[in-house]
């Protein structure tokens, strides 16, 4: 069970979707992650929304002309994604598992893990998840992950890992740090409690 699964229980998808719908209705820009991805790769690129949840990021990127696939482990979150965009591909799979066996074929220009996905995978599987995500990138493709580094930016009592650990998992997976922001709208990172990291794949990925 992922940390998310322990936290959300079953049936959390409706509540999660409703929370973002309320935010959007109140005028908050809920598409910062999609805008960030769109600034990194051109429309038409293949994007994997890893831990897509209700499909927030993939649905918006698809609307902007990206070719998106969403993958998540939580059926109630995926049900919301399917309802929002029935024509997109939504796969139920564990990011720590064999993604090609789960139907995630080919190579992606960009993999995005938004909304604290990495801190919410099952404890101890983070390095494997990073390796699995790196393995579905095309050469020089981008892994973009945003997550909290302190409780104020996480739905957890403590941050399960720091940036040094994350960068280490990326390095082990053949990825190189390309950019690091403090926010999804590209503010420079100066050591705060939230980071958006952009890693680039090398010519040869570690499977
Ligand atoms: C806070 S939600 C973020 C959802 C979405 N990315 C967003 O930004 O709205 C975290 C998601 O990570 C997913 N997740 C956690 N561990 C996972 C795993 N091992 N495999 C697939 N999805 C996972 C959860 O099911 C949940 O939907």
mmCIF file of C-alpha atoms and ligand atoms in Angstrom:
data_model
loop_
_atom_site.group_PDB
_atom_site.id
_atom_site.type_symbol
_atom_site.label_atom_id
_atom_site.label_comp_id
_atom_site.label_asym_id
_atom_site.label_seq_id
_atom_site.Cartn_x
_atom_site.Cartn_y
_atom_site.Cartn_z
ATOM 1 C CA UNK A 1 0.000 0.000 0.000
ATOM 2 C CA UNK A 2 1.351 3.434 -0.920
ATOM 3 C CA UNK A 3 1.570 6.176 1.725
ATOM 4 C CA UNK A 4 -1.211 7.806 -0.286
ATOM 5 C CA UNK A 5 -3.358 4.673 0.098
ATOM 6 C CA UNK A 6 -2.932 4.717 3.871
ATOM 7 C CA UNK A 7 -3.831 8.395 3.970
ATOM 8 C CA UNK A 8 -6.726 8.576 1.552
ATOM 9 C CA UNK A 9 -8.346 5.189 2.030
ATOM 10 C CA UNK A 10 -10.787 4.107 -0.637
ATOM 11 C CA UNK A 11 -13.084 6.523 -2.382
ATOM 12 C CA UNK A 12 -10.887 9.596 -2.036
ATOM 13 C CA UNK A 13 -11.039 10.454 -5.737
ATOM 14 C CA UNK A 14 -14.373 12.267 -5.549
ATOM 15 C CA UNK A 15 -13.219 14.408 -2.628
ATOM 16 C CA UNK A 16 -9.895 15.202 -4.324
ATOM 17 C CA UNK A 17 -11.599 16.208 -7.590
ATOM 18 C CA UNK A 18 -14.143 18.326 -5.698
ATOM 19 C CA UNK A 19 -11.382 20.158 -3.804
ATOM 20 C CA UNK A 20 -9.654 21.182 -7.037
ATOM 21 C CA UNK A 21 -12.949 22.075 -8.709
ATOM 22 C CA UNK A 22 -13.660 24.428 -5.793
ATOM 23 C CA UNK A 23 -10.200 25.982 -6.052
ATOM 24 C CA UNK A 24 -10.610 26.505 -9.801
ATOM 25 C CA UNK A 25 -14.070 28.016 -9.294
ATOM 26 C CA UNK A 26 -12.625 30.471 -6.758
ATOM 27 C CA UNK A 27 -10.193 31.743 -9.380
ATOM 28 C CA UNK A 28 -7.044 29.874 -8.292
ATOM 29 C CA UNK A 29 -4.819 28.719 -11.171
ATOM 30 C CA UNK A 30 -4.854 24.951 -10.739
ATOM 31 C CA UNK A 31 -2.789 24.308 -13.874
ATOM 32 C CA UNK A 32 0.641 25.467 -12.750
ATOM 33 C CA UNK A 33 2.062 21.964 -13.216
ATOM 34 C CA UNK A 34 0.720 21.681 -16.771
ATOM 35 C CA UNK A 35 2.030 25.145 -17.631
ATOM 36 C CA UNK A 36 5.465 24.198 -16.311
ATOM 37 C CA UNK A 37 5.538 20.999 -18.405
ATOM 38 C CA UNK A 38 4.355 22.920 -21.465
ATOM 39 C CA UNK A 39 7.281 25.316 -21.034
ATOM 40 C CA UNK A 40 9.726 22.393 -21.130
ATOM 41 C CA UNK A 41 8.550 20.375 -24.157
ATOM 42 C CA UNK A 42 6.533 21.428 -27.228
ATOM 43 C CA UNK A 43 2.880 20.562 -27.905
ATOM 44 C CA UNK A 44 2.580 17.147 -29.508
ATOM 45 C CA UNK A 45 5.145 15.645 -27.110
ATOM 46 C CA UNK A 46 4.366 12.372 -25.344
ATOM 47 C CA UNK A 47 3.772 12.895 -21.635
ATOM 48 C CA UNK A 48 3.331 10.304 -18.902
ATOM 49 C CA UNK A 49 1.427 11.638 -15.889
ATOM 50 C CA UNK A 50 2.892 9.362 -13.206
ATOM 51 C CA UNK A 51 0.635 9.100 -10.171
ATOM 52 C CA UNK A 52 -1.932 11.005 -12.226
ATOM 53 C CA UNK A 53 -4.659 10.710 -9.598
ATOM 54 C CA UNK A 54 -7.783 12.372 -10.991
ATOM 55 C CA UNK A 55 -5.857 13.273 -14.153
ATOM 56 C CA UNK A 56 -5.583 16.974 -13.361
ATOM 57 C CA UNK A 57 -2.270 17.481 -15.192
ATOM 58 C CA UNK A 58 -2.761 15.067 -18.107
ATOM 59 C CA UNK A 59 -6.248 16.364 -18.914
ATOM 60 C CA UNK A 60 -4.992 19.939 -19.115
ATOM 61 C CA UNK A 61 -1.923 19.005 -21.157
ATOM 62 C CA UNK A 62 -4.068 16.962 -23.565
ATOM 63 C CA UNK A 63 -6.290 20.014 -23.980
ATOM 64 C CA UNK A 64 -3.127 21.915 -24.980
ATOM 65 C CA UNK A 65 -2.199 19.360 -27.639
ATOM 66 C CA UNK A 66 0.061 16.945 -25.744
ATOM 67 C CA UNK A 67 -0.244 13.174 -26.133
ATOM 68 C CA UNK A 68 -0.843 12.024 -22.584
ATOM 69 C CA UNK A 69 -1.065 8.760 -20.697
ATOM 70 C CA UNK A 70 -1.991 8.660 -17.020
ATOM 71 C CA UNK A 71 -1.033 5.942 -14.564
ATOM 72 C CA UNK A 72 -2.064 5.530 -10.951
ATOM 73 C CA UNK A 73 -2.699 2.832 -8.378
ATOM 74 C CA UNK A 74 -5.842 4.313 -6.802
ATOM 75 C CA UNK A 75 -9.019 3.153 -8.555
ATOM 76 C CA UNK A 76 -11.198 5.923 -7.125
ATOM 77 C CA UNK A 77 -8.785 8.600 -8.378
ATOM 78 C CA UNK A 78 -8.621 6.937 -11.813
ATOM 79 C CA UNK A 79 -12.416 6.792 -11.970
ATOM 80 C CA UNK A 80 -12.456 10.598 -11.767
ATOM 81 C CA UNK A 81 -9.786 10.827 -14.476
ATOM 82 C CA UNK A 82 -11.791 8.535 -16.783
ATOM 83 C CA UNK A 83 -14.912 10.572 -16.145
ATOM 84 C CA UNK A 84 -13.080 13.843 -16.930
ATOM 85 C CA UNK A 85 -11.422 12.572 -20.113
ATOM 86 C CA UNK A 86 -12.773 9.226 -21.324
ATOM 87 C CA UNK A 87 -10.694 9.365 -24.512
ATOM 88 C CA UNK A 88 -7.301 9.489 -22.800
ATOM 89 C CA UNK A 89 -5.426 6.351 -21.771
ATOM 90 C CA UNK A 90 -5.618 5.735 -18.006
ATOM 91 C CA UNK A 91 -3.751 2.773 -16.592
ATOM 92 C CA UNK A 92 -4.001 1.248 -13.155
ATOM 93 C CA UNK A 93 -0.489 0.198 -12.179
ATOM 94 C CA UNK A 94 2.137 0.467 -9.463
ATOM 95 C CA UNK A 95 4.938 2.854 -10.441
ATOM 96 C CA UNK A 96 7.344 0.542 -8.638
ATOM 97 C CA UNK A 97 6.348 -2.355 -10.910
ATOM 98 C CA UNK A 98 7.150 -3.324 -14.478
ATOM 99 C CA UNK A 99 5.576 -0.456 -16.392
ATOM 100 C CA UNK A 100 5.940 -2.084 -19.813
ATOM 101 C CA UNK A 101 4.005 -5.102 -18.527
ATOM 102 C CA UNK A 102 1.354 -2.623 -17.362
ATOM 103 C CA UNK A 103 0.942 -1.379 -20.939
ATOM 104 C CA UNK A 104 3.137 1.700 -20.720
ATOM 105 C CA UNK A 105 4.887 1.230 -24.008
ATOM 106 C CA UNK A 106 7.318 3.394 -25.892
ATOM 107 C CA UNK A 107 9.342 6.306 -24.748
ATOM 108 C CA UNK A 108 8.071 9.542 -23.317
ATOM 109 C CA UNK A 109 9.424 13.028 -23.929
ATOM 110 C CA UNK A 110 8.436 13.980 -20.396
ATOM 111 C CA UNK A 111 7.299 12.180 -17.269
ATOM 112 C CA UNK A 112 5.626 14.353 -14.660
ATOM 113 C CA UNK A 113 5.083 13.371 -11.035
ATOM 114 C CA UNK A 114 3.054 16.233 -9.584
ATOM 115 C CA UNK A 115 1.268 16.573 -6.269
ATOM 116 C CA UNK A 116 3.728 14.859 -3.911
ATOM 117 C CA UNK A 117 3.660 11.544 -5.760
ATOM 118 C CA UNK A 118 7.223 10.593 -4.793
ATOM 119 C CA UNK A 119 6.775 11.131 -1.019
ATOM 120 C CA UNK A 120 3.481 9.214 -1.233
ATOM 121 C CA UNK A 121 4.727 5.972 -2.799
ATOM 122 C CA UNK A 122 5.263 3.041 -0.427
ATOM 123 C CA UNK A 123 8.207 3.573 1.922
ATOM 124 C CA UNK A 124 11.361 2.040 0.534
ATOM 125 C CA UNK A 125 10.187 1.955 -3.100
ATOM 126 C CA UNK A 126 11.241 5.495 -4.056
ATOM 127 C CA UNK A 127 14.508 4.527 -5.789
ATOM 128 C CA UNK A 128 12.719 1.798 -7.748
ATOM 129 C CA UNK A 129 9.981 4.215 -8.811
ATOM 130 C CA UNK A 130 12.568 6.718 -10.055
ATOM 131 C CA UNK A 131 14.311 3.925 -11.982
ATOM 132 C CA UNK A 132 11.016 2.785 -13.535
ATOM 133 C CA UNK A 133 10.162 6.334 -14.583
ATOM 134 C CA UNK A 134 13.636 6.909 -16.032
ATOM 135 C CA UNK A 135 13.270 3.697 -18.027
ATOM 136 C CA UNK A 136 10.233 4.976 -19.951
ATOM 137 C CA UNK A 137 11.925 8.255 -20.980
ATOM 138 C CA UNK A 138 13.298 8.662 -24.459
ATOM 139 C CA UNK A 139 17.012 9.570 -24.562
ATOM 140 C CA UNK A 140 17.332 13.103 -23.142
ATOM 141 C CA UNK A 141 13.683 13.004 -22.019
ATOM 142 C CA UNK A 142 12.694 14.876 -18.866
ATOM 143 C CA UNK A 143 11.511 13.702 -15.452
ATOM 144 C CA UNK A 144 9.702 16.539 -13.660
ATOM 145 C CA UNK A 145 8.790 15.975 -10.018
ATOM 146 C CA UNK A 146 7.407 18.416 -7.478
ATOM 147 C CA UNK A 147 7.226 17.557 -3.818
ATOM 148 C CA UNK A 148 7.438 18.923 -0.311
ATOM 149 C CA UNK A 149 10.542 18.693 1.836
ATOM 150 C CA UNK A 150 8.897 19.668 5.116
ATOM 151 C CA UNK A 151 5.549 18.849 6.749
ATOM 152 C CA UNK A 152 4.040 22.228 5.806
ATOM 153 C CA UNK A 153 4.253 21.174 2.136
ATOM 154 C CA UNK A 154 3.275 17.542 2.613
ATOM 155 C CA UNK A 155 0.252 15.569 3.822
ATOM 156 C CA UNK A 156 2.695 13.740 6.117
ATOM 157 C CA UNK A 157 4.073 14.377 9.615
ATOM 158 C CA UNK A 158 7.646 14.339 8.319
ATOM 159 C CA UNK A 159 9.375 14.464 4.960
ATOM 160 C CA UNK A 160 10.316 10.899 4.038
ATOM 161 C CA UNK A 161 13.472 11.989 2.150
ATOM 162 C CA UNK A 162 15.464 15.044 1.166
ATOM 163 C CA UNK A 163 16.698 16.385 -2.169
ATOM 164 C CA UNK A 164 20.099 14.752 -1.793
ATOM 165 C CA UNK A 165 18.401 11.358 -1.584
ATOM 166 C CA UNK A 166 16.155 12.135 -4.556
ATOM 167 C CA UNK A 167 19.077 13.338 -6.652
ATOM 168 C CA UNK A 168 20.970 10.182 -5.694
ATOM 169 C CA UNK A 169 18.130 7.968 -6.952
ATOM 170 C CA UNK A 170 18.019 9.989 -10.168
ATOM 171 C CA UNK A 171 21.778 9.676 -10.667
ATOM 172 C CA UNK A 172 21.552 5.927 -10.092
ATOM 173 C CA UNK A 173 18.850 5.796 -12.777
ATOM 174 C CA UNK A 174 21.074 7.608 -15.291
ATOM 175 C CA UNK A 175 19.418 11.022 -14.916
ATOM 176 C CA UNK A 176 21.133 14.383 -14.596
ATOM 177 C CA UNK A 177 19.695 17.412 -12.782
ATOM 178 C CA UNK A 178 18.749 20.026 -15.399
ATOM 179 C CA UNK A 179 16.667 22.608 -13.487
ATOM 180 C CA UNK A 180 15.325 23.100 -9.987
ATOM 181 C CA UNK A 181 12.527 25.493 -9.104
ATOM 182 C CA UNK A 182 10.841 26.472 -5.839
ATOM 183 C CA UNK A 183 7.402 26.548 -7.470
ATOM 184 C CA UNK A 184 5.682 25.279 -10.595
ATOM 185 C CA UNK A 185 5.772 28.768 -12.052
ATOM 186 C CA UNK A 186 9.536 28.670 -12.144
ATOM 187 C CA UNK A 187 10.629 30.696 -9.104
ATOM 188 C CA UNK A 188 14.307 29.995 -8.391
ATOM 189 C CA UNK A 189 15.038 27.386 -5.726
ATOM 190 C CA UNK A 190 16.960 28.680 -2.733
ATOM 191 C CA UNK A 191 16.639 25.775 -0.330
ATOM 192 C CA UNK A 192 12.958 26.095 0.646
ATOM 193 C CA UNK A 193 10.473 23.449 1.717
ATOM 194 C CA UNK A 194 9.139 22.629 -1.759
ATOM 195 C CA UNK A 195 11.054 21.851 -4.926
ATOM 196 C CA UNK A 196 10.242 21.117 -8.536
ATOM 197 C CA UNK A 197 13.116 19.132 -9.990
ATOM 198 C CA UNK A 198 13.755 18.592 -13.690
ATOM 199 C CA UNK A 199 16.129 15.733 -14.496
ATOM 200 C CA UNK A 200 17.244 14.804 -17.988
ATOM 201 C CA UNK A 201 17.826 11.284 -19.202
ATOM 202 C CA UNK A 202 21.136 10.313 -20.690
ATOM 203 C CA UNK A 203 21.649 8.517 -23.972
ATOM 204 C CA UNK A 204 21.311 5.127 -22.293
ATOM 205 C CA UNK A 205 18.791 4.622 -19.510
ATOM 206 C CA UNK A 206 19.192 2.104 -16.744
ATOM 207 C CA UNK A 207 16.224 -0.273 -17.068
HETATM 208 C C1 LIG B 1 -1.709 13.651 -3.962
HETATM 209 S S1 LIG B 1 -2.087 12.595 -5.305
HETATM 210 C C2 LIG B 1 -1.551 13.583 -6.713
HETATM 211 C C3 LIG B 1 -2.345 13.283 -7.955
HETATM 212 C C4 LIG B 1 -2.001 14.116 -9.188
HETATM 213 N N1 LIG B 1 -0.652 13.855 -9.631
HETATM 214 C C5 LIG B 1 -2.225 15.590 -8.941
HETATM 215 O O1 LIG B 1 -1.239 16.332 -8.923
HETATM 216 O O2 LIG B 1 -3.372 15.989 -8.748
HETATM 217 C C6 LIG B 1 -0.805 11.337 -5.236
HETATM 218 C C7 LIG B 1 -1.103 10.169 -6.177
HETATM 219 O O3 LIG B 1 0.023 9.283 -6.223
HETATM 220 C C8 LIG B 1 -0.490 7.993 -6.435
HETATM 221 N N2 LIG B 1 0.503 6.966 -6.095
HETATM 222 C C9 LIG B 1 1.166 6.832 -4.920
HETATM 223 N N3 LIG B 1 1.968 5.751 -4.992
HETATM 224 C C10 LIG B 1 1.798 5.201 -6.224
HETATM 225 C C11 LIG B 1 2.356 4.078 -6.867
HETATM 226 N N4 LIG B 1 3.250 3.290 -6.271
HETATM 227 N N5 LIG B 1 1.958 3.801 -8.136
HETATM 228 C C12 LIG B 1 1.039 4.594 -8.759
HETATM 229 N N6 LIG B 1 0.493 5.700 -8.190
HETATM 230 C C13 LIG B 1 0.863 5.979 -6.933
HETATM 231 C C14 LIG B 1 -1.693 7.960 -5.522
HETATM 232 O O4 LIG B 1 -2.563 6.878 -5.823
HETATM 233 C C15 LIG B 1 -2.306 9.333 -5.740
HETATM 234 O O5 LIG B 1 -3.286 9.345 -6.735
#
